[in-house]
mmCIF file of C-alpha atoms in Angstrom:
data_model
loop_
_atom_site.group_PDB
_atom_site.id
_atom_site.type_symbol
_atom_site.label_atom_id
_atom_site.label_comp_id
_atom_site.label_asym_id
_atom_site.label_seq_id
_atom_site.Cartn_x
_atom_site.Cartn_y
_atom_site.Cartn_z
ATOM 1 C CA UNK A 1 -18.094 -7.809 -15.932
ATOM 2 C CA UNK A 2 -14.576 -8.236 -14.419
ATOM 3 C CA UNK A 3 -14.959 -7.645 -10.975
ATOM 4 C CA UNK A 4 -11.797 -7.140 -8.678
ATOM 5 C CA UNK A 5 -10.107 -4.473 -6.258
ATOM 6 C CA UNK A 6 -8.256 -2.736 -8.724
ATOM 7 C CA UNK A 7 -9.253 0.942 -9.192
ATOM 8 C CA UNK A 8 -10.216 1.525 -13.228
ATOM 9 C CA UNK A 9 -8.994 4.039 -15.221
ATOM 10 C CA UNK A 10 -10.943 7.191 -13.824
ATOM 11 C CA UNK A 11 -9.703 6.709 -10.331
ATOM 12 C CA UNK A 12 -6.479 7.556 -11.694
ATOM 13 C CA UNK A 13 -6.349 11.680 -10.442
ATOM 14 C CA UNK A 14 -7.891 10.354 -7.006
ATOM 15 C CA UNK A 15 -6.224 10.891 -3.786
ATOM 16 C CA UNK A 16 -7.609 7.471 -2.602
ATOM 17 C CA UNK A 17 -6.135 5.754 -5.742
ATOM 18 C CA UNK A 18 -3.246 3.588 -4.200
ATOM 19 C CA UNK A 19 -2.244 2.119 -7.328
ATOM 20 C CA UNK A 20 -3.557 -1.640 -6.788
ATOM 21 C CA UNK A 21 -6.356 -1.339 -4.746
ATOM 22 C CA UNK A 22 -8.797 2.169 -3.550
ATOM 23 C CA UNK A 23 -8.194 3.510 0.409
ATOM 24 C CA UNK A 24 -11.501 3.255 1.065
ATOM 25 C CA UNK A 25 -13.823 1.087 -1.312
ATOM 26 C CA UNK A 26 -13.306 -2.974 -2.557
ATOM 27 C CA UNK A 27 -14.584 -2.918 -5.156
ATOM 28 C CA UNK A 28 -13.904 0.634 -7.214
ATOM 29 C CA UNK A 29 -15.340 -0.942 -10.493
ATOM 30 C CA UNK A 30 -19.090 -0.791 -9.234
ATOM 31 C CA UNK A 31 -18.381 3.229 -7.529
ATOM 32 C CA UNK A 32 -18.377 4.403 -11.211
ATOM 33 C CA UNK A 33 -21.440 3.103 -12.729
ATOM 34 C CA UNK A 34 -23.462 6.141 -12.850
ATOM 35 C CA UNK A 35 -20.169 8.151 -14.205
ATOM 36 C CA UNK A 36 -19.555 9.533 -10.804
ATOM 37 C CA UNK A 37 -17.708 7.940 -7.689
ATOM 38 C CA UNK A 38 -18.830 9.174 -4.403
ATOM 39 C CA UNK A 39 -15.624 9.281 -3.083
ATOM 40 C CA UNK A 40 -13.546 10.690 -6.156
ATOM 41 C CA UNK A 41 -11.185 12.915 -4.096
ATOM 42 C CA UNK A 42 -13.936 13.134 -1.012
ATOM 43 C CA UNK A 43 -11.943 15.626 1.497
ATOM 44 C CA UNK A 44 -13.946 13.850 4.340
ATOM 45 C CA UNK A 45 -12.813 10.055 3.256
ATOM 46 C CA UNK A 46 -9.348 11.344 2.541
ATOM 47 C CA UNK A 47 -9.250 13.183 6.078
ATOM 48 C CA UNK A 48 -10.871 9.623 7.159
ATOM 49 C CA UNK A 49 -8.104 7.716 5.709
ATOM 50 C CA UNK A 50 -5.065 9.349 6.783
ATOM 51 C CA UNK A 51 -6.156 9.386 10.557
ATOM 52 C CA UNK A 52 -6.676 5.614 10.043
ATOM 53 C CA UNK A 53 -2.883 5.208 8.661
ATOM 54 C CA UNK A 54 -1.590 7.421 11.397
ATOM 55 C CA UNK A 55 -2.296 5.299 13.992
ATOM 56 C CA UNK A 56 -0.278 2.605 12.462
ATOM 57 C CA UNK A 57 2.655 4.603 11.410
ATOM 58 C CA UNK A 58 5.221 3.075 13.480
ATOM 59 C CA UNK A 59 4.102 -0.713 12.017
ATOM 60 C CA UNK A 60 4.705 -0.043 8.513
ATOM 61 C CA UNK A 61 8.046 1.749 9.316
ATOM 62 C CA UNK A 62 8.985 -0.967 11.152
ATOM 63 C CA UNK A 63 8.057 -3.285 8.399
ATOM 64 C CA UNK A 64 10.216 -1.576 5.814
ATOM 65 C CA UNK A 65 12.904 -2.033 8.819
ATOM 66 C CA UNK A 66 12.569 -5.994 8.768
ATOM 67 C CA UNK A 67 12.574 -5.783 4.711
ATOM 68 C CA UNK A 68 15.842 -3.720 4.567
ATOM 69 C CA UNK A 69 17.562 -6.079 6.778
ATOM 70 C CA UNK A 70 16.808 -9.375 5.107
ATOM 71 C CA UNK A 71 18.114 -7.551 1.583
ATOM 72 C CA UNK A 72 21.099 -6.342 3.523
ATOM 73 C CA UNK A 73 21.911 -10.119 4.658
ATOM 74 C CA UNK A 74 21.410 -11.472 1.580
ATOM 75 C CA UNK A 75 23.984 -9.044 -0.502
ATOM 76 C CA UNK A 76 27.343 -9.860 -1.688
ATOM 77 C CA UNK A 77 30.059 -8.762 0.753
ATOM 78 C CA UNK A 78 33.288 -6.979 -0.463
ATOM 79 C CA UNK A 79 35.382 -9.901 0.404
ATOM 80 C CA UNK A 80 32.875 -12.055 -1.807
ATOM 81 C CA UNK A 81 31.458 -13.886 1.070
ATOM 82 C CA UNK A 82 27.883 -14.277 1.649
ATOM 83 C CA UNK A 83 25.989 -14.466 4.922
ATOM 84 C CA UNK A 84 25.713 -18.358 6.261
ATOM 85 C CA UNK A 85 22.008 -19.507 5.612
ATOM 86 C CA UNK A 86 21.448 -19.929 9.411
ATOM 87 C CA UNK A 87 22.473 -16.371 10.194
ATOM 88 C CA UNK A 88 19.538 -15.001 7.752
ATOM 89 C CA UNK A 89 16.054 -13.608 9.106
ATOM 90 C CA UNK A 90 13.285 -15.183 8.485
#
């Protein structure tokens, strides 16, 4: 039996389904051996989850922040100069 994160094919119409991995469970493979997940679009575990993500809103906007600016310093200026190395973010 392959056993990993990723949610199978029947997770696909849950709300918990974040495309690699499930919201709530690690291992969504084992959920669906009796042809019903427990959590398949669970109003409480949803409700559960999104409290969870609010309280760390502000991290992953400010992660997409840090990830925007490193692309912007790596682009080709109009004048077809690029940033010096040692100005770059790491």
């Amino acid at each position: 039996m392959n056993i990993n994160s990723k949610p199978v094919r029947k997770c696909h119409g849950c709300k918990l389904n974040l495309g690699d991995r499930c919201a709530v469970y690690d291992n969504p493979h084992n959920r669906w051996h009796n042809s019903k997940c427990s959590g398949y679009n669970n109003p409480e575990l949803i409700k559960k989850y999104k409290e969870e993500i609010e309280k760390y809103a502000h991290k992953i906007q400010e992660e997409n922040r840090k990830i925007g600016a490193k692309v912007r310093h790596t682009e080709e200026h109009h004048q077809g100069v690029r940033v010096p190395i040692s100005r770059k973010l790491s």
